[in-house]
PDB file of C-alpha atoms in Angstrom:
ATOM      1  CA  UNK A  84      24.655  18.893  41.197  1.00 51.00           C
ATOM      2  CA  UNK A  85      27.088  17.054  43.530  1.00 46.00           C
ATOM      3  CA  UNK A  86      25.328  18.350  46.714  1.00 45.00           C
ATOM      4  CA  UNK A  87      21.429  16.858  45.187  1.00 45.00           C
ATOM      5  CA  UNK A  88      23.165  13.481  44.440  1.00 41.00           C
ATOM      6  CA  UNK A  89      24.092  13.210  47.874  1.00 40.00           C
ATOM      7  CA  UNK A  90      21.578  14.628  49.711  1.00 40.00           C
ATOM      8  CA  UNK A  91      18.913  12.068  47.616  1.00 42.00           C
ATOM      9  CA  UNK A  92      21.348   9.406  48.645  1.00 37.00           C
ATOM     10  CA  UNK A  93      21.193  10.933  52.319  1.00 41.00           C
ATOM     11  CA  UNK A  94      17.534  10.852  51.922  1.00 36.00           C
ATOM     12  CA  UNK A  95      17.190   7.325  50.513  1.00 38.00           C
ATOM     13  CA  UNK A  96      19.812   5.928  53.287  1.00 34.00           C
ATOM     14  CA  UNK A  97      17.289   7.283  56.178  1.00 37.00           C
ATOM     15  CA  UNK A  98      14.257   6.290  54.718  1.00 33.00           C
ATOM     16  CA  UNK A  99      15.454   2.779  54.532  1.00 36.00           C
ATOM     17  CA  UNK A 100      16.840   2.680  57.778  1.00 32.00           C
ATOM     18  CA  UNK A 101      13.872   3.461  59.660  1.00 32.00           C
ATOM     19  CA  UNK A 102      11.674   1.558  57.283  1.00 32.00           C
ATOM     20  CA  UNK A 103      14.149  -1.334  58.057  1.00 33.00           C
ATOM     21  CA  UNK A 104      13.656  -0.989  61.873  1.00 34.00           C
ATOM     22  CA  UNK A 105      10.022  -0.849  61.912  1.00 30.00           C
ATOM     23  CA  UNK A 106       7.997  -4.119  62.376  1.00 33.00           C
ATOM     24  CA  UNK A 107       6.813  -6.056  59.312  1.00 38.00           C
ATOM     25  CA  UNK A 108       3.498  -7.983  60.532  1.00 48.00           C
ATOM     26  CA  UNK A 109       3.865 -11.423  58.688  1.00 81.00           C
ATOM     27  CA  UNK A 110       0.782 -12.816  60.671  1.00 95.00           C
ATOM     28  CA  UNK A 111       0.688 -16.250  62.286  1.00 98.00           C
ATOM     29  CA  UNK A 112       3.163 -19.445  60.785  1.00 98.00           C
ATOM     30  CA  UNK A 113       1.893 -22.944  61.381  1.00 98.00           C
ATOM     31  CA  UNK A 114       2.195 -23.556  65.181  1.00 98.00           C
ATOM     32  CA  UNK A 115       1.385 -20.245  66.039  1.00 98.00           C
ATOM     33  CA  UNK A 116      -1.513 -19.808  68.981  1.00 98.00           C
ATOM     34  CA  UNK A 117      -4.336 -18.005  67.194  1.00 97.00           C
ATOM     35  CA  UNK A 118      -5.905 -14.911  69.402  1.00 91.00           C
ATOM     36  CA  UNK A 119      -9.566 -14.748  69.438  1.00 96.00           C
ATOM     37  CA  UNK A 120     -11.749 -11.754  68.240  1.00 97.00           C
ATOM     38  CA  UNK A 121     -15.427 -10.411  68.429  1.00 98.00           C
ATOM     39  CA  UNK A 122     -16.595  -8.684  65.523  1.00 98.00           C
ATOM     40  CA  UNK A 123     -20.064  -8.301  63.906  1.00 98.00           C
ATOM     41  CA  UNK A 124     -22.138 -11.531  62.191  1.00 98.00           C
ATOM     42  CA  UNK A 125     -24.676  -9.634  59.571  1.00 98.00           C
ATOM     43  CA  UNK A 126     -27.176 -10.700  61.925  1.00 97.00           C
ATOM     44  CA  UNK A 127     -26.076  -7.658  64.306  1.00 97.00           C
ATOM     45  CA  UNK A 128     -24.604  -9.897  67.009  1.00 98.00           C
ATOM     46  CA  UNK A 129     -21.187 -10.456  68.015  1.00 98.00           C
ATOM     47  CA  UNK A 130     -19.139 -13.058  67.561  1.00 98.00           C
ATOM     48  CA  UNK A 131     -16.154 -14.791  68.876  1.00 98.00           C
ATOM     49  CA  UNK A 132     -14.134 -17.938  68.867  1.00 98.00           C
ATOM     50  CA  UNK A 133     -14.917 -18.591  72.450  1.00 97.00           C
ATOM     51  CA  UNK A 134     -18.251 -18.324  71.858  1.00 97.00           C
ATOM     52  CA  UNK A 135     -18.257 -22.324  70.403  1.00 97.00           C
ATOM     53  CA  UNK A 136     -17.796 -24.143  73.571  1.00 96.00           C
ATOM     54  CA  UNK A 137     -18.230 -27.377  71.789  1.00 96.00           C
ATOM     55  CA  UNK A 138     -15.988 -26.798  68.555  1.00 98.00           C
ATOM     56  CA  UNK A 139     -12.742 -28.492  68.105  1.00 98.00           C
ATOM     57  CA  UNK A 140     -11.586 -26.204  66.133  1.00 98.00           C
ATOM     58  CA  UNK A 141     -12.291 -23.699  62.847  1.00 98.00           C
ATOM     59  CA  UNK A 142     -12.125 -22.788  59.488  1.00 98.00           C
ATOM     60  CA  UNK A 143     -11.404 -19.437  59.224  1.00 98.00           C
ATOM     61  CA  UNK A 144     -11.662 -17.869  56.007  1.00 98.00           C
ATOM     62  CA  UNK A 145     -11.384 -14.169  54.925  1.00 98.00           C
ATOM     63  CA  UNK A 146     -13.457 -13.478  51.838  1.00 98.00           C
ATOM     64  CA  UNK A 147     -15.877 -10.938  50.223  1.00 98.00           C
ATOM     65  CA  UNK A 148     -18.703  -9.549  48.340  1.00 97.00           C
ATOM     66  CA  UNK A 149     -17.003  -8.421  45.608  1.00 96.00           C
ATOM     67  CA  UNK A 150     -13.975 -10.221  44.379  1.00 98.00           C
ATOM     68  CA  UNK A 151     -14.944 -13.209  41.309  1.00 97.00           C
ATOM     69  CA  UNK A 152     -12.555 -15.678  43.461  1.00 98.00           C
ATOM     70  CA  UNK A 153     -14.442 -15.319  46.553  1.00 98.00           C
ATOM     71  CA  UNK A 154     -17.924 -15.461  44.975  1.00 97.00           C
ATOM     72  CA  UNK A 155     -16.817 -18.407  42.776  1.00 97.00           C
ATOM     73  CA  UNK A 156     -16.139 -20.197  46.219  1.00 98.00           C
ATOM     74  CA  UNK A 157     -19.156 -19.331  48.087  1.00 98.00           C
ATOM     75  CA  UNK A 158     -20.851 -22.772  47.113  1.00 97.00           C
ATOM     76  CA  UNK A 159     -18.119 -24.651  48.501  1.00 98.00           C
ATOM     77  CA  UNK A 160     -17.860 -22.774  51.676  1.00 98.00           C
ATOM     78  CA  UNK A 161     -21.595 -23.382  52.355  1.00 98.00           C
ATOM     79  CA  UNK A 162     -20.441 -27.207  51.631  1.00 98.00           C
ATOM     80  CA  UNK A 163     -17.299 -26.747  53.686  1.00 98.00           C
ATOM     81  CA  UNK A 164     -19.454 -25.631  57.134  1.00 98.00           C
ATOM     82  CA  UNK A 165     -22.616 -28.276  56.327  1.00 98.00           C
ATOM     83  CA  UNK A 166     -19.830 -31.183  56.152  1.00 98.00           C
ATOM     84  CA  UNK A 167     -17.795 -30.228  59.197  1.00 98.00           C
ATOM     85  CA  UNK A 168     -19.612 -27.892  61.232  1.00 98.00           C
ATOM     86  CA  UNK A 169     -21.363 -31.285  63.040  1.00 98.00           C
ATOM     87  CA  UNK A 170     -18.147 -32.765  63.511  1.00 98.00           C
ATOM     88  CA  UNK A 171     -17.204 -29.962  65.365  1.00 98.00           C
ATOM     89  CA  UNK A 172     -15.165 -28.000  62.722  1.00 98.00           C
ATOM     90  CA  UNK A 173     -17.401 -24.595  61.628  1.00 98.00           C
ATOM     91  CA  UNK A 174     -16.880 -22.217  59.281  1.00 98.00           C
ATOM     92  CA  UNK A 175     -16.071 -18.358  60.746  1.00 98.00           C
ATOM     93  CA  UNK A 176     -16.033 -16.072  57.074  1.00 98.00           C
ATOM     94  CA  UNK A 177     -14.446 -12.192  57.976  1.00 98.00           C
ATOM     95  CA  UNK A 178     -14.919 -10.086  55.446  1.00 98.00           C
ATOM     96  CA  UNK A 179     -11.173  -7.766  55.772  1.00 98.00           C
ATOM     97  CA  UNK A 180     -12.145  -4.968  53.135  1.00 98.00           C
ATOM     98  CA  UNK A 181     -12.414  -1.693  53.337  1.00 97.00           C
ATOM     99  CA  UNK A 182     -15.708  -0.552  52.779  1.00 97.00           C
ATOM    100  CA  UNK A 183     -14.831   2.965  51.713  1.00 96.00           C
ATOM    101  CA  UNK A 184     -12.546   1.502  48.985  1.00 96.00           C
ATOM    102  CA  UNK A 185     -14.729  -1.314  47.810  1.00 96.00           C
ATOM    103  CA  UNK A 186     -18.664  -0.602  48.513  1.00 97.00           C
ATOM    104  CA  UNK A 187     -19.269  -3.185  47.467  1.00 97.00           C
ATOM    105  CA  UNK A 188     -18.325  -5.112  50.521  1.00 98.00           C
ATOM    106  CA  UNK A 189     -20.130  -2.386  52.921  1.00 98.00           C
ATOM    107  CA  UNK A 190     -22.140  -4.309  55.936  1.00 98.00           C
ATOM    108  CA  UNK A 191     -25.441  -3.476  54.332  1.00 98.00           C
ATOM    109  CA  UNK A 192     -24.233  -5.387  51.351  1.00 98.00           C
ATOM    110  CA  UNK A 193     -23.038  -8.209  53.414  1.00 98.00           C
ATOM    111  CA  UNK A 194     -25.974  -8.688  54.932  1.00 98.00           C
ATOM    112  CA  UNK A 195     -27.513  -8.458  51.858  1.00 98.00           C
ATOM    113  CA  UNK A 196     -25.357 -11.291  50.223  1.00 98.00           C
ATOM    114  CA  UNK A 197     -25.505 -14.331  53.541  1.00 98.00           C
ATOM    115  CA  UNK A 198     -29.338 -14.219  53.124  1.00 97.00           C
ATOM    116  CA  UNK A 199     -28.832 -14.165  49.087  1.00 97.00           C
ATOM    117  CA  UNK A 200     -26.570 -16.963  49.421  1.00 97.00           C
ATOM    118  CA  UNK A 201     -28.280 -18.652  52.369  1.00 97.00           C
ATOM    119  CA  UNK A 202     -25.043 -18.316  54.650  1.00 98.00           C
ATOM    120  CA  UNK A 203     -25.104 -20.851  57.006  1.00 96.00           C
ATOM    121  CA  UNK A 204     -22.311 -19.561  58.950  1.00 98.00           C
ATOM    122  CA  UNK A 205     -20.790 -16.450  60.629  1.00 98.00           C
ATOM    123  CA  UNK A 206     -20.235 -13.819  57.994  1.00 98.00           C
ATOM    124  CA  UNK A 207     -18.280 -11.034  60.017  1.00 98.00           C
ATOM    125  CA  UNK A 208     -16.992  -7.622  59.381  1.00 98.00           C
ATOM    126  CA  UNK A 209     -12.950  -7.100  60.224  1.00 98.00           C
ATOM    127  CA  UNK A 210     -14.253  -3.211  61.219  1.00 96.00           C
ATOM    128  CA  UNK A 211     -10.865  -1.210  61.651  1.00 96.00           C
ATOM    129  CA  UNK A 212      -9.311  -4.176  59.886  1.00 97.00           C
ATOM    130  CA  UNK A 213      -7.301  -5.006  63.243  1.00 97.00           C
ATOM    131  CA  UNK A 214      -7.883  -8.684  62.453  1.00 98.00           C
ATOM    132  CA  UNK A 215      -6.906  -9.791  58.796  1.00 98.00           C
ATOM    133  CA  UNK A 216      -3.461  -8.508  59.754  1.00 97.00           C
ATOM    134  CA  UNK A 217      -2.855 -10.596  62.777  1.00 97.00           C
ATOM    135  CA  UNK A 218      -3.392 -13.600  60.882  1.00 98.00           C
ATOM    136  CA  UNK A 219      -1.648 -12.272  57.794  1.00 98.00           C
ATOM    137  CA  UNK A 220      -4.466 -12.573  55.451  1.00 98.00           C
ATOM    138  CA  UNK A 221      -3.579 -11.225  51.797  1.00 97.00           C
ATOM    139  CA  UNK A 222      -6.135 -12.879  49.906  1.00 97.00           C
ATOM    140  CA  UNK A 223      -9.963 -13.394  49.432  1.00 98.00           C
ATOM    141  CA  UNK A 224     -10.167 -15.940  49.772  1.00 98.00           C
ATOM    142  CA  UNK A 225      -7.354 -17.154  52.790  1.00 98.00           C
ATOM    143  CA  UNK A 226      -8.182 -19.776  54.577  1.00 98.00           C
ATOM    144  CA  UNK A 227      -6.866 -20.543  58.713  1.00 98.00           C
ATOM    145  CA  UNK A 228      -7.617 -23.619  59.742  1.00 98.00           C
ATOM    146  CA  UNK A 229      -7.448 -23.746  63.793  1.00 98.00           C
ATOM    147  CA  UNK A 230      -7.390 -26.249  66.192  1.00 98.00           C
ATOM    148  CA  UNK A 231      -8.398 -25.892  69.828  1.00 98.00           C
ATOM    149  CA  UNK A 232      -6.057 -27.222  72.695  1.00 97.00           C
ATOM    150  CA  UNK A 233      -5.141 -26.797  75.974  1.00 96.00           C
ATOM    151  CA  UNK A 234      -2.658 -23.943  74.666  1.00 95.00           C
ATOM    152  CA  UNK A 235      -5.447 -21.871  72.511  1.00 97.00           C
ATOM    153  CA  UNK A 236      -5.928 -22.073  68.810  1.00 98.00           C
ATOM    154  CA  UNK A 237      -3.119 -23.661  66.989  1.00 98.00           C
ATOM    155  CA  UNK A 238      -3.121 -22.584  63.465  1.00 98.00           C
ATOM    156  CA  UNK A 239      -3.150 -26.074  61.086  1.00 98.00           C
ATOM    157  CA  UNK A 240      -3.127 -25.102  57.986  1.00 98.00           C
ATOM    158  CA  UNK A 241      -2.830 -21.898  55.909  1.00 98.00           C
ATOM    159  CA  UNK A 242      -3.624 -21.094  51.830  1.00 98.00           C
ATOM    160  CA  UNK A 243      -6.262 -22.029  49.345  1.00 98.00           C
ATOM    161  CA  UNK A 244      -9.660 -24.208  49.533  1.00 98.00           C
ATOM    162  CA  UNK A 245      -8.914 -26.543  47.368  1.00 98.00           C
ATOM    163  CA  UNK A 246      -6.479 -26.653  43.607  1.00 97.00           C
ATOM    164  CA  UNK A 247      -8.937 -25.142  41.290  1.00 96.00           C
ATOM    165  CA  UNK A 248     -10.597 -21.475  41.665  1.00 93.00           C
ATOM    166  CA  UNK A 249     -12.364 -22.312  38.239  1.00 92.00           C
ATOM    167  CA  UNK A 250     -14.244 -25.024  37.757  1.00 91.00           C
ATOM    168  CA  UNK A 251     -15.130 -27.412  40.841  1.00 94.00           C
ATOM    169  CA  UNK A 252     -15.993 -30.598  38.989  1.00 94.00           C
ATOM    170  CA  UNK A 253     -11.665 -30.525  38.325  1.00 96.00           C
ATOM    171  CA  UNK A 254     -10.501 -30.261  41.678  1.00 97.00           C
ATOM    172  CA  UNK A 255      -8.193 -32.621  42.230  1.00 97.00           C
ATOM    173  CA  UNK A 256      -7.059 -31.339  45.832  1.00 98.00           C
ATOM    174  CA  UNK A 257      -8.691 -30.243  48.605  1.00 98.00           C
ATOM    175  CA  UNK A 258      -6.653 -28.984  50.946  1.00 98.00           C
ATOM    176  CA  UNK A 259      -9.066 -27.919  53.208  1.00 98.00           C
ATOM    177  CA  UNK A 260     -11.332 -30.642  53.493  1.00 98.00           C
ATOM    178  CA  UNK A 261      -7.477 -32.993  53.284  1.00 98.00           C
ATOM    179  CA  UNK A 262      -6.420 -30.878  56.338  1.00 98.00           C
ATOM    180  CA  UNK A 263      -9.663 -30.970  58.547  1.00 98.00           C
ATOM    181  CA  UNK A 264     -10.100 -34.942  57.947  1.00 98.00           C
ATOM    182  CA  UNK A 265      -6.628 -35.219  59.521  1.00 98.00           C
ATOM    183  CA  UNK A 266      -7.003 -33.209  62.216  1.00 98.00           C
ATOM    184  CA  UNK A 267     -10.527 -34.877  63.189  1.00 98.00           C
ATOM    185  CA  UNK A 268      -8.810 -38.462  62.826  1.00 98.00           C
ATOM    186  CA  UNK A 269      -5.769 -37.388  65.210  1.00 97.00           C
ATOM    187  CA  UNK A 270      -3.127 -37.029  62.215  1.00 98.00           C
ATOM    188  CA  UNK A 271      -0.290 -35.024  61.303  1.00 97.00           C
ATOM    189  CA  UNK A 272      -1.466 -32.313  58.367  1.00 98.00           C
ATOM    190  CA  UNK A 273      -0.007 -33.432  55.473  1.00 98.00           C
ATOM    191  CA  UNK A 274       0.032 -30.126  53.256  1.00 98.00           C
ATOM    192  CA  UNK A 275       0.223 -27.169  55.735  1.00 98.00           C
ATOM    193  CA  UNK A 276       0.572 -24.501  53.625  1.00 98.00           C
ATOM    194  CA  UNK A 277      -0.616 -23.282  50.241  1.00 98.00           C
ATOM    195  CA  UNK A 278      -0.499 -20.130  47.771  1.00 97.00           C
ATOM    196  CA  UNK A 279      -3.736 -18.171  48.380  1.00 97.00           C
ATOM    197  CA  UNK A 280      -5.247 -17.454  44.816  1.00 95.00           C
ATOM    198  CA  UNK A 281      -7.691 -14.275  45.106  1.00 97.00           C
ATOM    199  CA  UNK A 282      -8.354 -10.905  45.339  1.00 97.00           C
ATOM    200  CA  UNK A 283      -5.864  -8.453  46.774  1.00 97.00           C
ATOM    201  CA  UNK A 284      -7.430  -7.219  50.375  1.00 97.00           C
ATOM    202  CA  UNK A 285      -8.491  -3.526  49.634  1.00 96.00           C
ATOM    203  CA  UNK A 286      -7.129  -1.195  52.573  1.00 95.00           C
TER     204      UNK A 286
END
């Protein structure tokens, strides 16, 4: 009995130390330079960051098909890109789901949902999912809020849309729209980071 109770505790001991030593990817803090990507818009084209030579900078936000928080967002991510694409500030959606675990957020669906919706922006599929972890997306929605320098994309701001999944009409926050408005008027970000409230990202 003596030799299981140690050899579980032997067992336990090495899976925690190599678990330990192994890398945890946290994704990118505030500050942090923001790679760029090309993945596929539902329109069958790629996309990439570098591909908007005139933007000062992006909204990036990882959502979906399926999940109620996403969908009960969509409206005021269509609102999010009219108001600040012209100033410079568009909206780049990645869906990070795993179509084999949710089919509901396959590509055929996707496409099926942007013209649904009327989409006016990028609605791109993190194939692989070698993207959503970079940035340390757990959420749909997450939002990234990036701002081009000389240095690359400097990630602004990090969390929710706005204080109220629910019901629009009682936001009384938006932290989005809060963050971008500083950034366009050459000010520090007030709120940098939020709690994403969503949908748990379906690997």
């Amino acid at each position: 009995m003596k030799k299981k109770i140690i050899y579980s505790l032997g067992l336990l001991l090495s899976i925690f130390l190599f678990t330990s030593n192994q890398p945890i990817a946290s994704g990118y803090g505030i500050g942090d330079i923001a790679t760029d990507f090309s993945l596929k818009n539902t329109d069958g084209k790629m996309v990439s960051l570098k591909d908007y030579k005139d933007a000062k900078g992006f909204i990036v936000i990882f959502t979906c098909n399926h999940c109620p928080y996403a969908v009960a967002y969509e409206d005021r991510i269509i609102a999010l890109d009219k108001k600040y694409k012209s100033k410079g500030y568009p909206v780049i959606a990645i869906n990070p789901n795993n179509p084999e675990k949710q089919p509901k957020d396959s590509y055929d669906l996707m496409q099926v949902r942007s013209k649904e919706k009327g989409f006016t922006f990028p609605y791109l599929l993190d194939e692989g999912q070698k993207i959503y972890p970079q940035y340390g997306a757990t959420k749909t929605p997450h939002v990234f809020i990036l701002e081009k320098t000389s240095k690359g994309n400097v990630v602004q701001y990090i969390g929710a849309i706005d204080d109220n999944h629910e019901e629009p009409k009682n936001v009384k926050v938006k932290y989005v729209e809060d963050a971008v408005d500083a950034l366009l008027n050459k000010k520090e970000v007030v709120v940098k980071t939020t709690k994403a409230i969503g949908c748990s990202i379906k690997v």
